Short mmCIF file of C-alpha atoms and ligand atoms in Angstrom, two decimals:
data_model
loop_
_atom_site.label_atom_id
_atom_site.label_comp_id
_atom_site.label_asym_id
_atom_site.label_seq_id
_atom_site.Cartn_x
_atom_site.Cartn_y
_atom_site.Cartn_z
CA MET X 1 64.06 151.25 167.41
CA HIS X 2 61.16 149.03 168.36
CA PHE X 3 63.12 145.78 168.63
CA ARG X 4 66.45 146.55 170.31
CA PHE X 5 69.28 144.42 171.55
CA HIS X 6 72.62 144.71 173.26
CA THR X 7 75.36 142.19 173.77
CA ALA X 8 78.09 141.99 176.39
CA GLY X 9 80.96 139.60 176.90
CA GLU X 10 84.56 138.85 176.00
CA SER X 11 85.65 135.89 173.89
CA HIS X 12 87.41 134.14 176.80
CA GLY X 13 85.47 135.82 179.60
CA ARG X 14 82.87 134.18 181.83
CA GLY X 15 80.14 134.28 179.18
CA LEU X 16 78.12 136.26 176.69
CA VAL X 17 74.95 138.19 177.40
CA ALA X 18 72.15 139.21 175.05
CA LEU X 19 69.55 141.70 176.23
CA VAL X 20 66.54 142.03 173.93
CA GLU X 21 63.87 144.66 174.34
CA GLY X 22 60.63 145.25 172.45
CA VAL X 23 59.50 141.65 171.99
CA PRO X 24 55.68 141.64 172.29
CA ALA X 25 54.06 139.44 174.93
CA GLY X 26 52.77 136.01 173.99
CA VAL X 27 55.50 134.90 171.58
CA PRO X 28 56.05 131.18 172.22
CA ILE X 29 59.73 130.73 173.04
CA SER X 30 61.95 127.94 174.34
CA ALA X 31 65.73 128.05 174.62
CA GLU X 32 66.01 124.39 173.72
CA ARG X 33 63.66 124.56 170.74
CA ASP X 34 64.27 128.05 169.33
CA ILE X 35 67.66 129.37 170.47
CA ASP X 36 70.07 126.46 171.04
CA PRO X 37 69.65 124.96 167.54
CA GLU X 38 70.56 128.38 166.07
CA LEU X 39 73.63 128.58 168.33
CA LYS X 40 74.62 125.12 167.15
CA ARG X 41 74.23 126.15 163.50
CA ARG X 42 76.57 129.10 164.18
CA GLN X 43 79.23 126.75 165.54
CA GLY X 44 79.36 124.63 162.39
CA GLY X 45 81.11 124.69 159.02
CA TYR X 46 84.23 123.01 157.68
CA GLY X 47 87.38 124.96 158.55
CA ARG X 48 86.57 126.04 162.11
CA GLY X 49 89.34 125.94 164.71
CA GLY X 50 89.78 124.21 168.07
CA ARG X 51 87.49 126.53 170.01
CA MET X 52 84.34 125.03 168.52
CA LYS X 53 85.36 121.64 169.94
CA ILE X 54 85.40 123.18 173.42
CA GLU X 55 82.13 125.11 173.30
CA GLN X 56 78.58 123.73 173.17
CA ASP X 57 76.74 127.04 173.17
CA ARG X 58 73.44 127.05 175.06
CA ALA X 59 71.28 129.99 176.08
CA GLU X 60 69.88 130.37 179.58
CA PHE X 61 67.02 132.84 180.10
CA LEU X 62 67.42 135.25 182.99
CA SER X 63 64.23 137.22 182.40
CA GLY X 64 61.36 138.04 180.08
CA VAL X 65 59.87 134.54 179.70
CA ARG X 66 57.29 132.61 181.73
CA PHE X 67 55.64 129.27 180.94
CA GLY X 68 57.15 129.22 177.46
CA GLU X 69 55.95 132.66 176.36
CA THR X 70 57.49 136.12 176.27
CA LEU X 71 56.11 138.60 178.80
CA GLY X 72 56.76 141.80 176.87
CA SER X 73 59.49 142.67 179.38
CA PRO X 74 63.23 142.77 178.55
CA LEU X 75 64.47 139.31 177.71
CA ALA X 76 67.96 138.60 179.05
CA MET X 77 70.00 135.55 178.09
CA VAL X 78 73.43 134.27 179.06
CA ILE X 79 75.63 131.85 177.14
CA TRP X 80 78.46 130.60 179.33
CA ASN X 81 81.95 130.20 177.83
CA ARG X 82 83.20 126.71 178.63
CA ASP X 83 86.71 127.88 177.70
CA TRP X 84 86.59 130.33 180.64
CA ASP X 85 87.98 127.56 182.84
CA ASN X 86 91.23 127.72 180.84
CA TRP X 87 91.34 131.53 181.00
CA ARG X 88 90.49 132.30 184.62
CA LYS X 89 93.94 133.81 185.26
CA ALA X 90 94.37 135.58 181.91
CA MET X 91 90.85 137.07 182.05
CA SER X 92 90.57 137.54 185.83
CA HIS X 93 88.40 140.40 187.04
CA GLU X 94 90.93 141.08 189.82
CA PRO X 95 94.42 142.58 189.37
CA PRO X 96 97.04 139.83 189.01
CA PRO X 97 99.27 139.11 192.05
CA PRO X 98 102.72 140.79 191.71
CA ASP X 99 104.43 137.38 191.38
CA ALA X 100 102.06 136.12 188.65
CA ASP X 101 103.70 134.08 185.90
CA PRO X 102 103.56 136.46 182.85
CA ASP X 103 102.88 133.51 180.52
CA LEU X 104 99.61 132.84 182.32
CA LEU X 105 98.43 136.43 181.79
CA ARG X 106 98.59 135.95 178.01
CA ARG X 107 99.31 139.57 177.15
CA VAL X 108 99.45 140.51 173.45
CA HIS X 109 101.99 143.00 172.07
CA LEU X 110 102.12 141.91 168.44
CA PRO X 111 98.99 143.32 166.75
CA ARG X 112 97.51 141.43 163.77
CA PRO X 113 97.13 143.34 160.49
CA GLY X 114 93.40 143.44 159.76
CA HIS X 115 92.22 142.93 163.35
CA ALA X 116 91.13 145.64 165.82
CA ASP X 117 94.29 145.07 167.91
CA LEU X 118 96.42 148.11 166.98
CA VAL X 119 93.81 150.82 166.51
CA GLY X 120 92.04 149.59 169.64
CA VAL X 121 95.10 149.96 171.91
CA LEU X 122 95.73 153.45 170.54
CA LYS X 123 92.11 154.57 170.92
CA TYR X 124 91.50 153.04 174.38
CA ASP X 125 95.05 153.75 175.61
CA ARG X 126 95.82 150.14 176.59
CA GLU X 127 99.22 148.40 176.79
CA ASP X 128 97.86 144.92 176.16
CA ALA X 129 96.05 144.22 172.87
CA ARG X 130 94.12 141.42 174.62
CA ASP X 131 92.02 144.19 176.19
CA ILE X 132 90.81 144.93 172.65
CA LEU X 133 90.80 141.61 170.83
CA GLU X 134 88.69 139.84 173.43
CA ARG X 135 85.71 142.04 172.60
CA ALA X 136 86.51 142.48 168.90
CA SER X 137 86.42 138.68 168.44
CA ALA X 138 83.55 137.25 166.43
CA ARG X 139 82.70 135.12 169.45
CA GLU X 140 80.36 138.05 170.21
CA THR X 141 78.15 136.85 167.36
CA THR X 142 76.94 134.04 169.66
CA ALA X 143 74.91 136.65 171.55
CA ARG X 144 73.68 138.20 168.28
CA VAL X 145 72.43 134.81 167.13
CA ALA X 146 70.60 134.32 170.46
CA ALA X 147 68.88 137.71 170.04
CA GLY X 148 68.21 136.94 166.37
CA ALA X 149 66.61 133.61 167.29
CA VAL X 150 64.00 135.50 169.33
CA ALA X 151 63.34 137.81 166.35
CA LYS X 152 63.12 134.78 164.04
CA ARG X 153 60.59 133.06 166.25
CA PHE X 154 58.45 136.21 166.39
CA LEU X 155 58.61 136.57 162.58
CA ALA X 156 57.80 132.88 162.05
CA GLU X 157 54.57 133.45 164.01
CA LEU X 158 53.67 135.94 161.26
CA GLY X 159 54.66 133.60 158.41
CA ILE X 160 58.04 135.25 157.73
CA THR X 161 60.99 132.88 157.31
CA ILE X 162 64.73 133.51 156.81
CA GLY X 163 67.45 131.31 155.36
CA SER X 164 71.01 131.64 154.09
CA TYR X 165 73.60 129.90 151.93
CA ILE X 166 77.14 130.46 150.67
CA VAL X 167 77.63 131.58 147.04
CA ARG X 168 81.41 131.94 147.00
CA LEU X 169 84.30 130.82 149.16
CA GLY X 170 87.58 132.45 148.21
CA PRO X 171 87.90 131.97 144.43
CA ILE X 172 85.27 129.18 144.22
CA GLU X 173 81.70 129.90 143.21
CA ALA X 174 78.74 127.81 144.32
CA ARG X 175 75.63 127.69 142.12
CA VAL X 176 72.24 128.80 143.41
CA PRO X 177 69.26 126.75 142.18
CA ASP X 178 66.32 128.61 140.64
CA PRO X 179 63.84 128.38 142.22
CA LEU X 180 65.38 128.23 145.67
CA PRO X 181 64.35 125.29 147.86
CA ASP X 182 61.17 125.88 149.92
CA ASP X 183 63.15 125.40 153.11
CA ILE X 184 66.54 126.94 152.32
CA ASN X 185 68.27 126.00 155.57
CA ALA X 186 67.04 122.39 155.40
CA VAL X 187 69.29 122.11 152.34
CA SER X 188 72.21 124.46 153.17
CA ASP X 189 72.61 123.09 156.71
CA LEU X 190 73.28 119.64 155.22
CA SER X 191 76.30 120.95 153.28
CA PRO X 192 79.59 120.97 155.25
CA VAL X 193 80.18 124.50 153.98
CA ARG X 194 76.48 125.60 153.75
CA THR X 195 76.15 125.90 149.97
CA LEU X 196 73.18 124.77 147.84
CA ASP X 197 75.63 123.18 145.37
CA PRO X 198 77.05 119.74 146.31
CA GLU X 199 79.38 119.92 143.26
CA ALA X 200 81.10 123.02 144.65
CA ASP X 201 81.45 121.57 148.17
CA ARG X 202 84.30 119.24 147.23
CA ARG X 203 86.32 122.03 145.59
CA ILE X 204 85.63 124.38 148.50
CA ILE X 205 86.85 121.81 151.00
CA GLU X 206 90.05 121.34 148.98
CA GLU X 207 90.56 125.09 148.97
CA ILE X 208 90.11 125.25 152.77
CA ASP X 209 92.55 122.35 153.26
CA SER X 210 95.11 124.05 151.04
CA ALA X 211 94.78 127.42 152.82
CA LYS X 212 95.15 125.64 156.17
CA LEU X 213 98.32 123.86 155.03
CA GLU X 214 99.78 127.23 154.06
CA GLY X 215 98.85 128.82 157.38
CA ASP X 216 96.41 131.10 155.57
CA THR X 217 92.73 132.04 155.84
CA LEU X 218 89.72 132.53 153.54
CA GLY X 219 86.62 134.68 153.21
CA GLY X 220 83.69 134.60 150.80
CA VAL X 221 80.15 135.67 150.05
CA PHE X 222 76.82 134.52 151.49
CA GLU X 223 73.20 135.40 150.80
CA VAL X 224 70.34 135.82 153.26
CA VAL X 225 66.79 135.45 151.94
CA ALA X 226 63.61 136.40 153.83
CA ARG X 227 60.20 135.24 152.57
CA GLY X 228 56.58 135.86 153.54
CA LEU X 229 57.05 139.62 153.96
CA PRO X 230 54.17 142.06 153.54
CA PRO X 231 54.79 144.98 151.19
CA GLY X 232 55.63 148.27 152.89
CA LEU X 233 58.11 147.48 155.68
CA GLY X 234 60.54 150.42 155.95
CA SER X 235 59.77 153.76 154.34
CA HIS X 236 60.87 156.06 151.53
CA VAL X 237 60.23 159.23 153.55
CA SER X 238 63.47 159.61 155.54
CA TRP X 239 67.01 158.30 155.21
CA ASP X 240 67.02 156.45 158.51
CA ARG X 241 63.73 154.67 157.81
CA ARG X 242 64.83 153.14 154.50
CA LEU X 243 65.04 149.40 155.04
CA ASP X 244 67.94 148.85 152.62
CA GLY X 245 70.12 151.22 154.65
CA ARG X 246 69.11 149.60 157.92
CA LEU X 247 69.86 146.11 156.61
CA ALA X 248 73.22 147.19 155.19
CA GLN X 249 74.23 148.75 158.52
CA ALA X 250 73.22 145.66 160.48
CA LEU X 251 75.00 143.27 158.12
CA MET X 252 78.16 145.41 157.79
CA SER X 253 78.40 145.52 161.58
CA ILE X 254 79.17 141.79 161.66
CA GLN X 255 82.88 141.25 162.30
CA ALA X 256 84.89 140.90 159.03
CA MET X 257 82.08 141.94 156.63
CA LYS X 258 83.24 144.22 153.82
CA GLY X 259 80.24 144.70 151.54
CA VAL X 260 76.47 144.32 151.29
CA GLU X 261 74.38 144.14 148.13
CA ILE X 262 70.60 143.94 147.76
CA GLY X 263 69.17 142.00 144.81
CA LEU X 264 71.31 142.58 141.71
CA GLY X 265 73.51 144.91 143.76
CA PHE X 266 76.67 146.13 141.99
CA GLU X 267 75.71 144.20 138.85
CA ALA X 268 72.79 146.64 138.34
CA ALA X 269 75.32 149.44 137.78
CA ARG X 270 76.64 147.66 134.67
CA ARG X 271 73.24 147.25 132.98
CA ARG X 272 70.62 149.45 131.31
CA GLY X 273 67.42 150.21 133.19
CA SER X 274 65.33 147.86 131.04
CA GLN X 275 67.65 145.01 132.08
CA VAL X 276 67.38 145.88 135.75
CA HIS X 277 63.89 146.94 136.80
CA ASP X 278 61.24 144.34 137.45
CA GLU X 279 58.02 144.84 135.47
CA ILE X 280 54.78 144.99 137.44
CA GLU X 281 51.78 142.76 136.77
CA ALA X 282 48.33 142.68 138.31
CA ASP X 283 47.85 139.26 139.83
CA ALA X 284 44.73 138.34 141.73
CA ALA X 285 46.61 135.33 143.17
CA SER X 286 48.97 137.73 144.99
CA LEU X 287 46.33 139.62 146.95
CA HIS X 288 48.23 139.07 150.21
CA THR X 289 50.94 141.31 148.74
CA GLY X 290 48.49 143.83 147.26
CA GLY X 291 47.39 142.05 144.07
CA TYR X 292 50.59 142.92 142.23
CA ARG X 293 53.67 140.90 141.40
CA ARG X 294 57.00 141.56 139.71
CA THR X 295 58.02 139.51 136.68
CA ARG X 296 61.43 138.92 138.30
CA ASN X 297 63.19 139.99 141.49
CA ASN X 298 66.28 141.96 140.49
CA ALA X 299 65.32 144.49 143.16
CA GLY X 300 65.85 141.84 145.83
CA GLY X 301 62.47 142.56 147.40
CA LEU X 302 63.03 146.28 148.09
CA GLU X 303 61.90 149.40 146.21
CA GLY X 304 62.15 152.90 147.65
CA GLY X 305 63.53 151.48 150.89
CA MET X 306 60.37 149.39 151.38
CA THR X 307 59.67 145.69 151.03
CA THR X 308 57.70 144.83 147.86
CA GLY X 309 56.41 141.51 149.17
CA ALA X 310 58.87 139.59 146.97
CA PRO X 311 61.68 137.66 148.71
CA LEU X 312 64.27 139.94 150.30
CA VAL X 313 67.75 139.01 149.05
CA CYS X 314 70.89 140.39 150.76
CA ARG X 315 74.39 139.39 149.66
CA VAL X 316 77.31 139.92 152.02
CA ALA X 317 81.09 139.75 151.46
CA MET X 318 83.39 138.59 154.25
CA LYS X 319 87.12 139.22 154.22
CA PRO X 320 89.56 136.41 155.11
CA LEU X 321 90.05 136.14 158.90
CA SER X 322 92.96 138.20 160.12
CA THR X 323 94.59 135.63 162.40
CA LEU X 324 97.13 133.84 160.18
CA MET X 325 99.08 130.81 161.31
CA ARG X 326 101.83 132.06 158.98
CA PRO X 327 101.59 135.62 160.28
CA LEU X 328 102.15 138.86 158.42
CA GLN X 329 104.68 141.45 159.57
CA SER X 330 103.78 143.82 162.37
CA VAL X 331 105.48 145.84 165.09
CA ASP X 332 106.19 144.94 168.73
CA LEU X 333 104.22 147.52 170.74
CA ARG X 334 106.82 147.48 173.57
CA THR X 335 109.94 148.10 171.48
CA GLY X 336 108.77 149.45 168.10
CA ASP X 337 110.75 146.65 166.43
CA ARG X 338 109.51 144.82 163.36
CA ALA X 339 108.08 141.42 164.34
CA ALA X 340 105.60 138.80 163.14
CA ALA X 341 102.00 139.28 164.34
CA ILE X 342 100.64 137.09 167.10
CA ARG X 343 99.28 133.66 166.22
CA GLU X 344 96.16 133.10 168.31
CA ARG X 345 94.16 129.91 167.84
CA SER X 346 91.53 130.72 165.22
CA ASP X 347 89.57 129.39 162.24
CA VAL X 348 90.74 129.00 158.62
CA VAL X 349 87.31 130.21 157.53
CA ALA X 350 84.07 131.04 159.37
CA LEU X 351 81.82 131.83 156.41
CA ALA X 352 79.22 129.14 157.18
CA ALA X 353 78.81 130.70 160.62
CA ALA X 354 78.71 134.21 159.15
CA GLY X 355 75.63 133.23 157.10
CA VAL X 356 73.85 132.19 160.29
CA VAL X 357 74.82 135.49 161.94
CA GLY X 358 73.56 137.31 158.82
CA GLU X 359 70.18 135.61 159.25
CA ALA X 360 70.09 136.83 162.85
CA MET X 361 70.85 140.43 161.89
CA VAL X 362 68.26 140.41 159.09
CA ALA X 363 65.69 138.92 161.51
CA ILE X 364 66.38 141.69 164.03
CA ILE X 365 65.95 144.46 161.44
CA LEU X 366 62.79 142.87 160.03
CA ALA X 367 61.30 142.35 163.51
CA ASP X 368 61.98 146.03 164.18
CA ALA X 369 60.34 147.08 160.89
CA VAL X 370 57.33 144.83 161.54
CA LEU X 371 56.84 146.38 164.98
CA GLU X 372 57.24 149.87 163.53
CA LYS X 373 54.37 149.28 161.10
CA PHE X 374 52.18 146.81 163.01
CA GLY X 375 53.31 147.58 166.56
CA GLY X 376 51.44 146.05 169.43
CA ASP X 377 52.13 144.91 172.96
CA SER X 378 51.06 141.34 172.33
CA LEU X 379 51.60 138.95 169.45
CA ALA X 380 47.81 138.85 168.95
CA GLU X 381 47.67 142.63 168.60
CA VAL X 382 50.51 142.63 166.02
CA ARG X 383 48.68 139.87 164.11
CA ARG X 384 45.42 141.84 164.14
CA ASN X 385 47.22 144.92 162.81
CA LEU X 386 48.94 142.90 160.07
CA ASP X 387 45.67 141.16 159.13
CA GLY X 388 43.89 144.53 159.03
CA TYR X 389 46.51 145.92 156.63
CA ARG X 390 46.32 142.82 154.45
CA GLY X 391 42.54 143.13 154.42
CA ARG X 392 42.85 146.70 153.22
CA LEU X 393 45.27 145.64 150.43
CA ILE X 394 42.69 143.12 149.24
CA GLN X 395 39.90 145.68 149.46
CA ARG X 396 41.73 148.36 147.46
CA PHE X 397 42.79 146.09 144.58
CA PRO X 398 40.88 147.36 141.47
CA GLY X 399 37.83 145.28 140.76
CA GLY X 400 38.69 142.95 143.57
CA ALA X 401 37.17 144.66 146.56
CA GLY X 402 35.32 142.33 148.80
CA THR X 403 34.44 139.74 146.13
CA ALA X 404 34.01 136.21 147.44
CA GLU X 405 36.83 135.04 145.17
CA HIS X 406 39.27 137.51 146.69
CA ALA X 407 38.02 137.32 150.22
CA ASP X 408 39.80 134.01 150.93
CA ALA X 409 43.10 135.02 149.32
C1 EPS D 501 84.82 132.38 167.64
C2 EPS D 501 85.62 132.09 168.68
C3 EPS D 501 87.05 132.38 168.62
C4 EPS D 501 87.57 132.22 167.21
C5 EPS D 501 86.80 133.08 166.23
C6 EPS D 501 85.33 133.04 166.41
O1 EPS D 501 87.63 131.48 169.49
P1 EPS D 501 89.18 131.47 169.92
O2 EPS D 501 89.70 132.87 169.75
O3 EPS D 501 89.14 131.01 171.35
O4 EPS D 501 89.82 130.46 169.01
O5 EPS D 501 87.42 130.87 166.79
O6 EPS D 501 87.20 134.42 166.40
C7 EPS D 501 87.83 135.06 165.37
C8 EPS D 501 87.85 134.63 164.15
C9 EPS D 501 88.48 136.33 165.71
O7 EPS D 501 89.07 136.94 164.81
O8 EPS D 501 88.46 136.69 166.86
C10 EPS D 501 83.39 132.07 167.66
O9 EPS D 501 82.83 131.65 168.70
O10 EPS D 501 82.76 132.24 166.60
#
């Protein structure tokens, strides 16, 4: 990979770390301007639990940035957990004293159906499911969003923008306007549940309130849209270079995600080819994407594992969170007896946040694909390579080569 990242950190540990490698030099970056607002977006959404009242996520750079620009060196960031203060004993790096009050160690022996708790203790041979759940927690997505914010800023410098919105929460559908707003997030971020449909918001909030009253949780579906892409990111030539596969892997890796569709997705399987494939037109106004356009975008901006230049549309399904306040049945790991699963503080729904995490993962994959095709050590070099490719697209368009009319397109 050309744009790589790692995260480290436990949900109630000292903090979260994001280590990003492959960012070209000269990308303007500021934690306050580019990263912290994204972290704040991830903390929002109606139906979050008590933790989001404790945290005010902020990124601190440790390396890779000087005078507001990236250096081309690895960029390390830390986001401190404010809640750590309440967990110093339970998450101590040192062995507990022999007389420690067991309640303060907050061990977990009642694994939650749906969470990593049980399989994790078996696989890693642990007695205490906290050793697993602390890292399995979606708190880790804070570090992903920090890494994604760097990718987003890099892409924005090349005219590529990414937004997201919710299309379904539990049984309730939210409408999507056609055309989409120019600035998707300017609209979805105003909704308490991040839809583009104020009518649906009221019903969604009622549904969240009702699930909460019943000690239950909810999932849903969100879409991520990327615009301003050149045609030809990704490749048809090998399985691991196909962009649809890379996007699906990145999006499915987000905690609690159960499905990814591109464009029409599963709906395409129900239709005939003529009702699915997007006809091609020559269009001198689209020279920046090769002089061709599609009459619609059922393909979701990808053909043959490559971007077409049309908006990239990914749809992602999230299961309901697995921490229930009215818990399901489980087994006590110490005795083998039937018992209710643990009730940890959690959210009723975190779909609004998941959309923001989805944007981050899409940004990371697109930044990687951009560097694969237009790779350079500085932002200026990447821009020159992209401009050179676009120039060639203009030049090769039939009848259009080098004419004054096409030269400014
Ligand atoms: C999260 C922090 C967590 C949960 C949630 C996501 O905080 P805490 O466990 O302290 O309440 O709110 O994690 C889960 C849903 C999960 O299953 O672990 C966050 O920062 O997004």
